[in-house]
Coordinates of C-alpha atoms and ligand atoms in Angstrom, one line a residue:
X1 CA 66.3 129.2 116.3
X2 CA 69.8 129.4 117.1
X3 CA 71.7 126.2 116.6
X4 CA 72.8 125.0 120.4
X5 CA 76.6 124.4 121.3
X6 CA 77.4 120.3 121.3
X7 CA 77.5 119.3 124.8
X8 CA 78.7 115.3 125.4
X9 CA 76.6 112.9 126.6
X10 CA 77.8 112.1 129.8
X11 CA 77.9 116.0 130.8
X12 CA 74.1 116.1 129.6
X13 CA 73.2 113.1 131.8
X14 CA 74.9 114.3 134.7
X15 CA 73.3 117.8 134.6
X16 CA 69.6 116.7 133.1
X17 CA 69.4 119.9 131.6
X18 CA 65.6 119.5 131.4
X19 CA 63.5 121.8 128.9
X20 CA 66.9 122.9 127.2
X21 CA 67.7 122.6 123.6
X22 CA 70.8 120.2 123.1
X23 CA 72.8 119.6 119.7
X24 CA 74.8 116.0 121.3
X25 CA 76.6 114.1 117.9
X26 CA 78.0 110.2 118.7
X27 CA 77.1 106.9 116.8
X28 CA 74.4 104.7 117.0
X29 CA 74.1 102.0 119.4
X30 CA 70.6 100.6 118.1
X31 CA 67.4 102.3 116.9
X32 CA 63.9 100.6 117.6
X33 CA 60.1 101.9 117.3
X34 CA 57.1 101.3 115.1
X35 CA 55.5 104.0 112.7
X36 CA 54.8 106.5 115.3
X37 CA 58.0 106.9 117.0
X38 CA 61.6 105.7 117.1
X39 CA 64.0 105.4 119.7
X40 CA 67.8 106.0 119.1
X41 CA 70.5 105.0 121.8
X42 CA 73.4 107.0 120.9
X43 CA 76.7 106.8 122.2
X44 CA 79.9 109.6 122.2
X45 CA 82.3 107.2 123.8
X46 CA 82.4 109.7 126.9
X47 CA 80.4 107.9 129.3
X48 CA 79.4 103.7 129.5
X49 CA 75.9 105.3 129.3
X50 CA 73.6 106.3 125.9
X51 CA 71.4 109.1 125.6
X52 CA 67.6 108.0 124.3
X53 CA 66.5 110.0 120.8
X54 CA 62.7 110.0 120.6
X55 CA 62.6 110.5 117.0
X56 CA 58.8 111.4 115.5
X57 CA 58.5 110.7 111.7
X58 CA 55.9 112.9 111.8
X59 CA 59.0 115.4 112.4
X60 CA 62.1 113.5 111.3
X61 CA 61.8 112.5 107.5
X62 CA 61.8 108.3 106.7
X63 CA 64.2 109.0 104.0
X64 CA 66.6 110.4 107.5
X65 CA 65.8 107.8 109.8
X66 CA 66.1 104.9 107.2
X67 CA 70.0 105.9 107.8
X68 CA 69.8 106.5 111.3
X69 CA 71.8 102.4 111.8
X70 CA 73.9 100.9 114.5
X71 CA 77.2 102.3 113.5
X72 CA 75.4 105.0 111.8
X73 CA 77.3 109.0 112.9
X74 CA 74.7 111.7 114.0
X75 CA 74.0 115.1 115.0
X76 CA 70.7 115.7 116.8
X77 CA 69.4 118.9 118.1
X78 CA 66.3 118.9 120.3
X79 CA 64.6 119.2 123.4
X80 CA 65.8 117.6 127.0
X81 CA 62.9 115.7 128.6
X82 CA 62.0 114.0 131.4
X83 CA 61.8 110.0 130.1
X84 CA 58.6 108.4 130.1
X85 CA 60.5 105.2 129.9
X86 CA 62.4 103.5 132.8
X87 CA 66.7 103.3 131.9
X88 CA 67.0 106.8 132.0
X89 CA 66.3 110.0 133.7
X90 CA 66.5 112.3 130.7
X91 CA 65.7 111.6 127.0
X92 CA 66.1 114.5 123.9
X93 CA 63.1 114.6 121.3
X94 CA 64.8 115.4 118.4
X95 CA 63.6 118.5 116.2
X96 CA 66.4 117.8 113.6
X97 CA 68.6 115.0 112.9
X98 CA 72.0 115.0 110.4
X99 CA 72.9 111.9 109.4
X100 CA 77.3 112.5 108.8
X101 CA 78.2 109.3 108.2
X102 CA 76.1 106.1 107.1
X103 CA 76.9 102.0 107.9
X104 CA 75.9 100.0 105.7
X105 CA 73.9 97.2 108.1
X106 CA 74.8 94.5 106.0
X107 CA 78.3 95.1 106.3
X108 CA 78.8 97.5 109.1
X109 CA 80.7 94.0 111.7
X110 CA 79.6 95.2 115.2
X111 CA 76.0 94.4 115.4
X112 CA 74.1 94.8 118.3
X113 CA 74.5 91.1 119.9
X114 CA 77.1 89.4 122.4
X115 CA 80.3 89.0 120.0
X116 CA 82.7 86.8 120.9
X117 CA 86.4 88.4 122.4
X118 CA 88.0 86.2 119.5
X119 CA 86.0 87.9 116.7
X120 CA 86.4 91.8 118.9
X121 CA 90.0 91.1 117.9
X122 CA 89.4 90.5 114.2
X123 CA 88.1 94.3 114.4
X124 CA 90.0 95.7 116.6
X125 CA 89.8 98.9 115.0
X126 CA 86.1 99.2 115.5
X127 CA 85.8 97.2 118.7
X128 CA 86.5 100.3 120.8
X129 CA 83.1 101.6 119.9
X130 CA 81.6 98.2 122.0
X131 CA 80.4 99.0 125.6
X132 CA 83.0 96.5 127.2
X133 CA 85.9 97.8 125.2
X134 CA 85.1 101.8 125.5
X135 CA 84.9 100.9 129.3
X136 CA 88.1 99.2 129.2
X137 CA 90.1 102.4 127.6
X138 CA 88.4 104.8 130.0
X139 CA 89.4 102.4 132.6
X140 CA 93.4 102.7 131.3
X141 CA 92.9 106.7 130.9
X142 CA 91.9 107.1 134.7
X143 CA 95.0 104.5 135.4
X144 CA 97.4 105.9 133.3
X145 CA 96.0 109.4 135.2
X146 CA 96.4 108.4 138.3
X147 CA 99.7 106.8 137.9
X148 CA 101.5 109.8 136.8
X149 CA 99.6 111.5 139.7
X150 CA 100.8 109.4 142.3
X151 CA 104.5 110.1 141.0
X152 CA 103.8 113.8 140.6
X153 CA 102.6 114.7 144.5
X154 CA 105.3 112.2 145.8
X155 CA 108.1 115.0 143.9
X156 CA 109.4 112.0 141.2
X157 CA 110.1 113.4 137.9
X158 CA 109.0 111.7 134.6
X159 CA 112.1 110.8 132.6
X160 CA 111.5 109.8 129.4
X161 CA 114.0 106.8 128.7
X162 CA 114.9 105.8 125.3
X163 CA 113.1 103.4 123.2
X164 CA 116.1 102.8 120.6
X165 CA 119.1 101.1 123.2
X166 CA 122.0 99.2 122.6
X167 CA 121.4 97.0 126.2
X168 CA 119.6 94.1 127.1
X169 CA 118.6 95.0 130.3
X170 CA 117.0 91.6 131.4
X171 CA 119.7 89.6 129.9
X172 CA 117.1 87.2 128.5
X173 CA 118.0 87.7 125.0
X174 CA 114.5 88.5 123.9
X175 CA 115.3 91.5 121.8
X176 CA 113.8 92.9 118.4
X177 CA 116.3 94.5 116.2
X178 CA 116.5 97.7 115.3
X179 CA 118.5 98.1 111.7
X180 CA 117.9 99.9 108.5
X181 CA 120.2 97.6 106.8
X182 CA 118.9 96.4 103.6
X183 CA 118.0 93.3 104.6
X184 CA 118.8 91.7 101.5
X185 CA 122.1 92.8 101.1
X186 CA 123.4 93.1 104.8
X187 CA 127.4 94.2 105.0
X188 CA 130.1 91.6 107.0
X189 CA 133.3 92.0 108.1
X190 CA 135.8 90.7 106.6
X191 CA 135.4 87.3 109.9
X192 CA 131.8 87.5 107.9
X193 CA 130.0 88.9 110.7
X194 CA 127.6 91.4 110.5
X195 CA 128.7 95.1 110.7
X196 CA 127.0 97.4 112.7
X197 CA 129.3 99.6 112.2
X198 CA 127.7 100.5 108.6
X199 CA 124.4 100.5 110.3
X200 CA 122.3 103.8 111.3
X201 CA 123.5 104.2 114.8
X202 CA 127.2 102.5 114.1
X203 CA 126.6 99.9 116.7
X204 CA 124.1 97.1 117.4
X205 CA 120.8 98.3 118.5
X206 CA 117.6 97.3 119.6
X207 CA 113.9 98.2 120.9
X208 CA 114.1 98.7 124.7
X209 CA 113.1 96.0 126.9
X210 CA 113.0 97.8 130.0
X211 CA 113.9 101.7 130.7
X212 CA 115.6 101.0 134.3
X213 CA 119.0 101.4 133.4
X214 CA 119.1 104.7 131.8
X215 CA 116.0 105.0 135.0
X216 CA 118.9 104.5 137.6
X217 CA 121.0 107.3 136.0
X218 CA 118.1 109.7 136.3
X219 CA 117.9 108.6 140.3
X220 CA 121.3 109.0 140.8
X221 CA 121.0 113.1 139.7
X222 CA 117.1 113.8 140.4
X223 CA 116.6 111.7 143.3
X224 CA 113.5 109.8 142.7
X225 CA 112.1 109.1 139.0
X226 CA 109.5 107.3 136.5
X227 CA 109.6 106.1 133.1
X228 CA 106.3 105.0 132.0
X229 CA 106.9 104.1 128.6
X230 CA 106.4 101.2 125.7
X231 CA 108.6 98.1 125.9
X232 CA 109.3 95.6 123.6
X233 CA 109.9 91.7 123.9
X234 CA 110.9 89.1 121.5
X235 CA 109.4 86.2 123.5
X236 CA 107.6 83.4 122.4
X237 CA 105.2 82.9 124.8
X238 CA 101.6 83.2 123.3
X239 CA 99.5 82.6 127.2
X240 CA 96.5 85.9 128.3
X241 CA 99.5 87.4 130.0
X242 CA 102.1 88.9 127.5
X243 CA 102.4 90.9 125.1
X244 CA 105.3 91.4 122.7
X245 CA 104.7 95.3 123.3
X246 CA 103.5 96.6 126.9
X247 CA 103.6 99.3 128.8
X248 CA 105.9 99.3 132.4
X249 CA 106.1 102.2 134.8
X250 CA 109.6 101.8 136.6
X251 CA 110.5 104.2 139.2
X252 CA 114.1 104.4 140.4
X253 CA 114.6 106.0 144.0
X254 CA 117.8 107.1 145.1
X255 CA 118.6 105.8 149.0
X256 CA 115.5 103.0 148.6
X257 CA 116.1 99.9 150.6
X258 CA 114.2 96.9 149.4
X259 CA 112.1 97.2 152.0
X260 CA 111.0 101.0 151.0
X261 CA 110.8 99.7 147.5
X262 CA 108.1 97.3 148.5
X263 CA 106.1 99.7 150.5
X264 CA 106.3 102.1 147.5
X265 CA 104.8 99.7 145.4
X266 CA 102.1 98.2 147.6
X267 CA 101.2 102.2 148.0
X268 CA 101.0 102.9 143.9
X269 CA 98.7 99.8 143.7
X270 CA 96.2 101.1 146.6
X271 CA 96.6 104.7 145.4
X272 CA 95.7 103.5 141.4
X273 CA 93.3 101.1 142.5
X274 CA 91.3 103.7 144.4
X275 CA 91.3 106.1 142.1
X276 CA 89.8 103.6 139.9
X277 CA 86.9 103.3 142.3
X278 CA 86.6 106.6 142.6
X279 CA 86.4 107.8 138.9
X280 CA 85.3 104.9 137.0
X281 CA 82.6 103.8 139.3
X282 CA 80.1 102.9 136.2
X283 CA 82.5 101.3 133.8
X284 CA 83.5 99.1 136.4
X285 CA 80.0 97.9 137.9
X286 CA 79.4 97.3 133.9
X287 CA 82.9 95.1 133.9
X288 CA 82.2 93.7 137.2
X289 CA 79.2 92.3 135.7
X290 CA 80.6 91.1 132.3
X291 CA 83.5 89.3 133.8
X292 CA 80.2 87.8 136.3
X293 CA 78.9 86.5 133.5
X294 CA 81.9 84.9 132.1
X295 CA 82.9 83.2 135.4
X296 CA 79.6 81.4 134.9
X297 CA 81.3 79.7 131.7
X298 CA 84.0 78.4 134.4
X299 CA 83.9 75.2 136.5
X300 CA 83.3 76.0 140.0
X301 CA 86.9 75.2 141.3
X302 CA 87.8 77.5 138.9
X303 CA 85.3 80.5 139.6
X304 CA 86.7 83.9 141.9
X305 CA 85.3 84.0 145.5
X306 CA 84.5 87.7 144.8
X307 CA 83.7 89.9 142.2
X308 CA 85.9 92.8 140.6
X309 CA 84.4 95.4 142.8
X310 CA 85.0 93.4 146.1
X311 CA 88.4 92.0 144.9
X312 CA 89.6 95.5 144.3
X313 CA 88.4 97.1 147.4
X314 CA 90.4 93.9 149.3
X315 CA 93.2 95.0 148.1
X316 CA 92.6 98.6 149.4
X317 CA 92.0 96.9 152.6
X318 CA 94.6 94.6 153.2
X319 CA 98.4 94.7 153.7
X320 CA 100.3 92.8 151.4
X321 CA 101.6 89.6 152.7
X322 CA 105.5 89.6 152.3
X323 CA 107.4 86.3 152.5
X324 CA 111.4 85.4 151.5
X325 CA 111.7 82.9 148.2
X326 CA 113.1 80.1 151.2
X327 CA 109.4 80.6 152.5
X328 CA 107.9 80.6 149.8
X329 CA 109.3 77.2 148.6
X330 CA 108.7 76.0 151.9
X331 CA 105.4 76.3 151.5
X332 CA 105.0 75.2 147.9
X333 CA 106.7 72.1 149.0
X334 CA 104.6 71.0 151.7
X335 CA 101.5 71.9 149.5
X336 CA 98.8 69.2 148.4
X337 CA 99.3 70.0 144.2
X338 CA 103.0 69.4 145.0
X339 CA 103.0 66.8 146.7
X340 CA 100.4 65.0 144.8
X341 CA 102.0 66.0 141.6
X342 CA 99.2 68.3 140.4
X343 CA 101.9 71.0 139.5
X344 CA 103.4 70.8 136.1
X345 CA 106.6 72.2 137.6
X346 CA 106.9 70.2 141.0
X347 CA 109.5 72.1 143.4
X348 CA 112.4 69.7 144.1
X349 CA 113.9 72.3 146.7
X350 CA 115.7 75.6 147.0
X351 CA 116.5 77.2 143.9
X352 CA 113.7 76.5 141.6
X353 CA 112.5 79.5 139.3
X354 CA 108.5 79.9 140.5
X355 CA 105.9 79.0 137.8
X356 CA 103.3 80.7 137.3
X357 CA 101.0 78.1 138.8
X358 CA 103.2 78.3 141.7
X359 CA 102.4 82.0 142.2
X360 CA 99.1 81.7 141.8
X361 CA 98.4 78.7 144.7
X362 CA 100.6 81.1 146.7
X363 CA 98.2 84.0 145.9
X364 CA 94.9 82.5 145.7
X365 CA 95.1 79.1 147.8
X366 CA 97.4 79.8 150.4
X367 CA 97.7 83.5 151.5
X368 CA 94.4 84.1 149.8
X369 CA 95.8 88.0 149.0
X370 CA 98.5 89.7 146.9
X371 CA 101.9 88.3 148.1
X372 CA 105.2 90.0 148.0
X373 CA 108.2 87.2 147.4
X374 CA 111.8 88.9 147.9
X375 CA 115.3 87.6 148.5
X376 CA 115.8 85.5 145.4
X377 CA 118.5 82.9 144.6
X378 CA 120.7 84.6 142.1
X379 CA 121.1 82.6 139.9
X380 CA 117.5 83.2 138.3
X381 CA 117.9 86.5 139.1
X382 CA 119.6 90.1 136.7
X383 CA 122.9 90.9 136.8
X384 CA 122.0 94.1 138.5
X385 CA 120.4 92.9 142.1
X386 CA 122.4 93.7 145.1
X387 CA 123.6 90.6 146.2
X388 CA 122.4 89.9 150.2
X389 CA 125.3 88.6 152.9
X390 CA 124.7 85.2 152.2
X391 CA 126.1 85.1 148.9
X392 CA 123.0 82.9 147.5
X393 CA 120.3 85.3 147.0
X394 CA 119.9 88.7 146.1
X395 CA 117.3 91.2 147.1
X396 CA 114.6 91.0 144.4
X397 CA 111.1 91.1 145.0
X398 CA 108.4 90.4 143.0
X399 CA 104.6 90.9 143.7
X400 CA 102.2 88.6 142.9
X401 CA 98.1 89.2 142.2
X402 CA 95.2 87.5 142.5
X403 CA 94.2 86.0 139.3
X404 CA 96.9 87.5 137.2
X405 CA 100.3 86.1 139.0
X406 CA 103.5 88.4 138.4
X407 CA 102.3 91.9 138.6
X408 CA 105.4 94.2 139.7
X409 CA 109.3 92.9 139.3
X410 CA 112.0 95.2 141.1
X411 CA 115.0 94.9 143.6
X412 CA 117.5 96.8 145.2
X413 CA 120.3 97.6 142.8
X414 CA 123.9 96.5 143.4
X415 CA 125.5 99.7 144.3
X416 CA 128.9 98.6 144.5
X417 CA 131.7 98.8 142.3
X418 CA 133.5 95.3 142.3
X419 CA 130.3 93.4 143.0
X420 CA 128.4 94.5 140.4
X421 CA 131.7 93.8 138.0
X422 CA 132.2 90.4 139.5
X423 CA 128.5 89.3 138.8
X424 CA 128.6 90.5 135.1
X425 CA 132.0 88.5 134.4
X426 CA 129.8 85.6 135.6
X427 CA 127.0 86.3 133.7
X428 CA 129.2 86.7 130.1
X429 CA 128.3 90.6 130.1
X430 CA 131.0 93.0 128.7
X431 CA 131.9 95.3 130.7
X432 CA 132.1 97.8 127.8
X433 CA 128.5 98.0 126.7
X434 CA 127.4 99.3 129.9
X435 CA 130.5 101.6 130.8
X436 CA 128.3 104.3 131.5
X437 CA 126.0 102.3 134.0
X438 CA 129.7 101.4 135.7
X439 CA 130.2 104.8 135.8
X440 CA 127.7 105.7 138.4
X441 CA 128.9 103.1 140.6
X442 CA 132.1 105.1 140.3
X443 CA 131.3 108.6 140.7
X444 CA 129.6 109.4 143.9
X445 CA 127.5 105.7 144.0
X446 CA 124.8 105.4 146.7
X447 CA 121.8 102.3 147.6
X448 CA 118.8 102.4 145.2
X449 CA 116.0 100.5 144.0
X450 CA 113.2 100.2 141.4
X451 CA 110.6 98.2 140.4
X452 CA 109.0 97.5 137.5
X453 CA 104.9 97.5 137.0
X454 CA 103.6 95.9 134.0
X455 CA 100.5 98.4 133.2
X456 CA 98.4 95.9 130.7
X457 CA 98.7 93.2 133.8
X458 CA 97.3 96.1 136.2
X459 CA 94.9 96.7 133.6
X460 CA 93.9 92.8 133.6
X461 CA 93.4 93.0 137.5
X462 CA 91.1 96.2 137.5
X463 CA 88.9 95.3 134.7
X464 CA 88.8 92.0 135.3
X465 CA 89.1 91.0 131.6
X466 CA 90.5 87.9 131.2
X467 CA 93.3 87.9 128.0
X468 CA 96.0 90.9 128.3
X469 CA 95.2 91.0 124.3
X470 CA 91.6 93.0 125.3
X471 CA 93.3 95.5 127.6
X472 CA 95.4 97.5 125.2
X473 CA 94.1 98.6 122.2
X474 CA 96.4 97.3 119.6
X475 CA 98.2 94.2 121.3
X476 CA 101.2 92.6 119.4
X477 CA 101.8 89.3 119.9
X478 CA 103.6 86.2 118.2
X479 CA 102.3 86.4 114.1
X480 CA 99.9 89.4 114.8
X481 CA 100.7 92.8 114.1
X482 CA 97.4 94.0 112.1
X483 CA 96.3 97.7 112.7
Ligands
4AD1 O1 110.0 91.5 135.9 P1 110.4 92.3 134.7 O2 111.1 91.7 133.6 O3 111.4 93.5 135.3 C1 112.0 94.4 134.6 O4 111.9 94.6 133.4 C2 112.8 95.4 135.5 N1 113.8 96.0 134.7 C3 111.9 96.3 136.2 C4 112.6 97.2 137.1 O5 113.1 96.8 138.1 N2 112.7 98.5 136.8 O6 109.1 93.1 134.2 C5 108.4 93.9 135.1 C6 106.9 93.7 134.9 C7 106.5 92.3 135.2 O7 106.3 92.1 136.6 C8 105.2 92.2 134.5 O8 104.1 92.9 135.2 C9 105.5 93.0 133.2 O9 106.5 93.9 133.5 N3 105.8 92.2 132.1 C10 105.0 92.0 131.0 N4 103.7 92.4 130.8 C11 103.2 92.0 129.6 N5 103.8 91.2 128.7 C12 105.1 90.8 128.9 N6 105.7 90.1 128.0 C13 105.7 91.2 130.1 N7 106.9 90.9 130.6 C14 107.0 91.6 131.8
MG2 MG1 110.0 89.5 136.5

């Protein structure tokens, strides 16, 4: 008999290729039976769903099957049948089985039993293999996908950004340091600073924290443009939100208003979201019923109205609500945790940076759906936001999600010349380190905007996982760099 060509799992249980011989190879999920008959749920990692091995010992030999272990890799060839038991449609009695790679069940770590997300961690480099976590990172393919997707039939071009800079975009300060100074025996000037100018590059450099400056030289030649690259922050904030290295798709669009750049946004969202739906349908009822469960674990004022699948198709459904930052502390102010001092930030007035806790009672409480916030004091605002009429606020906008707070960060840029220079003398930023951003400003300078959408915090709202740290596969964060 000829030996069959491997087809995955999920192809074989979307055809049923009933009475056909098979050769499928994955890992074992679990392997139960009695004397006369085994059954093997194996798993490829192509679909959620395992395919059932009936395994015969009268056919397979014990000294194969006492191998065949959760963990355990496989090759099977056989015969597609209809299944006698209920779970599946199709199951393949096996004629041979290879065993290619043993686990040792007493130390193989991912057992077949509810682990908790702390220990998942611990073994991140196994954990993928877990039904939640192989769901998750189909779920960010398909996103990933459909982002570049989205960009592509809209006629943006990619631009790949660099990841080695010498800015601080954000001006926050929170940069890691790129150097290959010995860092025992660094070089200083004769002033007994540090000097760069011995180092790699000959200047001071560091890991990007954002793409959208180089991003807003691209728009200003191709028109409209994406990054969707890593970024990198030094801050010290250990919360199921950040990460110290994430993911952010910023487009920057030549002749955007603010008011474009919302609408741009609020489409990506639907369009990602959707596709989502569409492609991911089982991974997602399987999430949508984890993240059930957990809520369970919640106190009721805590628990979601909906589950994932209905929060996500309300967003398809419903416009975004868009309110001005004076609103939007209008509102926080009058509201019942401020005024009975339930905040831990209570809002004084005009001018107070939002908390988190703030955007969520916005989100959740009051609006009950995502919330667009845009016309932002300056003052807690980057250098690089065009600066509205009033000379108080500038036209920022940041959306704001259900559950997960701060989703997207963006503005209209500040496209001209001596207002952009008069804000960075404020600010304490030299006007030589970003030249060449002046530059386009000089040479044929036009409106634009961008925004900024944090991918692993997209990720958190459409898997409905609840710690950023479970929706990328090797987070960094504050002492933890392992894998
Ligand atoms: O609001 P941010 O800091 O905006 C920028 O970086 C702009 N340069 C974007 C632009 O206009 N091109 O960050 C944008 C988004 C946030 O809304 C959030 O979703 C995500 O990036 N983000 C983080 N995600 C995970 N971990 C962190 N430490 C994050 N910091 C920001
Ligand atoms: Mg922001």
């Amino acid at each position: 008999m000829t030996v069959p060509v491997r087809i995955k799992i999920k192809k074989l249980l979307n055809e049923q290729a009933k009475e056909q011989h098979v050769l499928v190879k994955g890992w074992v999920r679990t392997k139960r039976g009695n004397k006369n008959v085994n059954f093997i749920a194996l798993n490829d990692g192509s679909t959620i769903n395992n395919i059932q091995i009936v395994a015969d010992p009268s056919v397979i030999s014990e000294e194969i099957l006492k191998q065949v272990t959760t963990g355990a890799a496989i090759s099977v060839t056989g015969k597609v049948v209809e299944s006698a038991g209920s779970g599946q449609a199709v199951e393949v009695v096996a004629e041979q089985i290879q065993v290619l790679g043993t686990a040792d069940p007493e130390k193989y770590p991912l057992q077949p039993k509810k682990h908790s997300m702390e220990f998942m961690r611990e073994i991140a480099h196994l954990r993928m293999r877990s039904s939640t976590f192989g769901a998750v990172f189909r779920v960010r393919h398909a996103l990933s996908f459909a982002v570049h997707q989205f960009f592509h039939q809209k006629g943006f071009y990619n631009l790949h950004t660099p990841i080695i800079t010498g800015s601080d975009a954000e001006g926050a300060g929170e940069t890691f340091h790129v150097t290959n100074f010995d860092l025992k025996d660094i070089p200083l000037t004769p002033e007994g600073e540090v000097d760069y100018k011995q180092d790699f590059f000959g200047s001071e450099t560091n890991l990007t924290v954002s793409g959208q400056l180089e991003g807003e030289l691209g728009a200003m030649a191709l028109g409209e443009i994406y990054t969707f690259g890593p970024t990198f922050r030094a801050e010290n904030s250990n919360t199921t939100r950040h990460l110290a290295e994430f993911w952010m798709i910023e487009p920057e669009m030549a002749f955007y208003e603010l008011q474009d750049n919302i609408q741009l946004a609020e489409d990506l969202l639907k369009y990602v979201v959707k596709y989502a739906l569409e492609h991911c349908k089982e991974d997602l009822e399987f999430l949508s019923a984890r993240a059930a469960d957990e809520e369970k674990n919640k106190p009721q004022n805590e628990r979601q109205e909906m589950n994932l699948l209905e929060r996500l198709q309300f967003v398809l459904d419903n416009n975004f609500e868009r309110i001005t930052y004076t609103d939007a502390i209008d509102i926080l102010r009058n509201s019942n945790p401020n005024k009975k001092k339930k905040f831990n930030y209570i809002i004084e007035g005009w001018g107070a940076d939002l908390q988190s806790e703030h955007e969520r009672y916005l989100v959740e409480k009051h609006f009950k759906k995502p919330v667009v916030i845009y016309n932002y004091p300056k003052d807690i605002k980057a250098f690089y936001m065009r600066q509205n009429e009033d000379d108080k606020t500038v036209a920022a906008m940041d959306i704001l999600f259900p559950g997960i707070g701060e989703i997207v960060g963006g503005s209209q840029r500040e496209e001209r010349l001596e207002k952009l220079q008069k804000r960075m003398q404020e600010m304490h930023i030299p006007e030589e380190s970003l030249w060449w951003y002046l530059d386009t400003r000089k040479f044929g300078t036009a409106p634009h905007s961008g925004f900024g959408l944090g991918f692993e915090r997209l990720m958190l709202f459409v898997t409905g996982m609840g710690n950023i740290r479970d929706v990328i596969p090797f987070p960094r964060t504050p002492d933890n760099a392992e894998f």
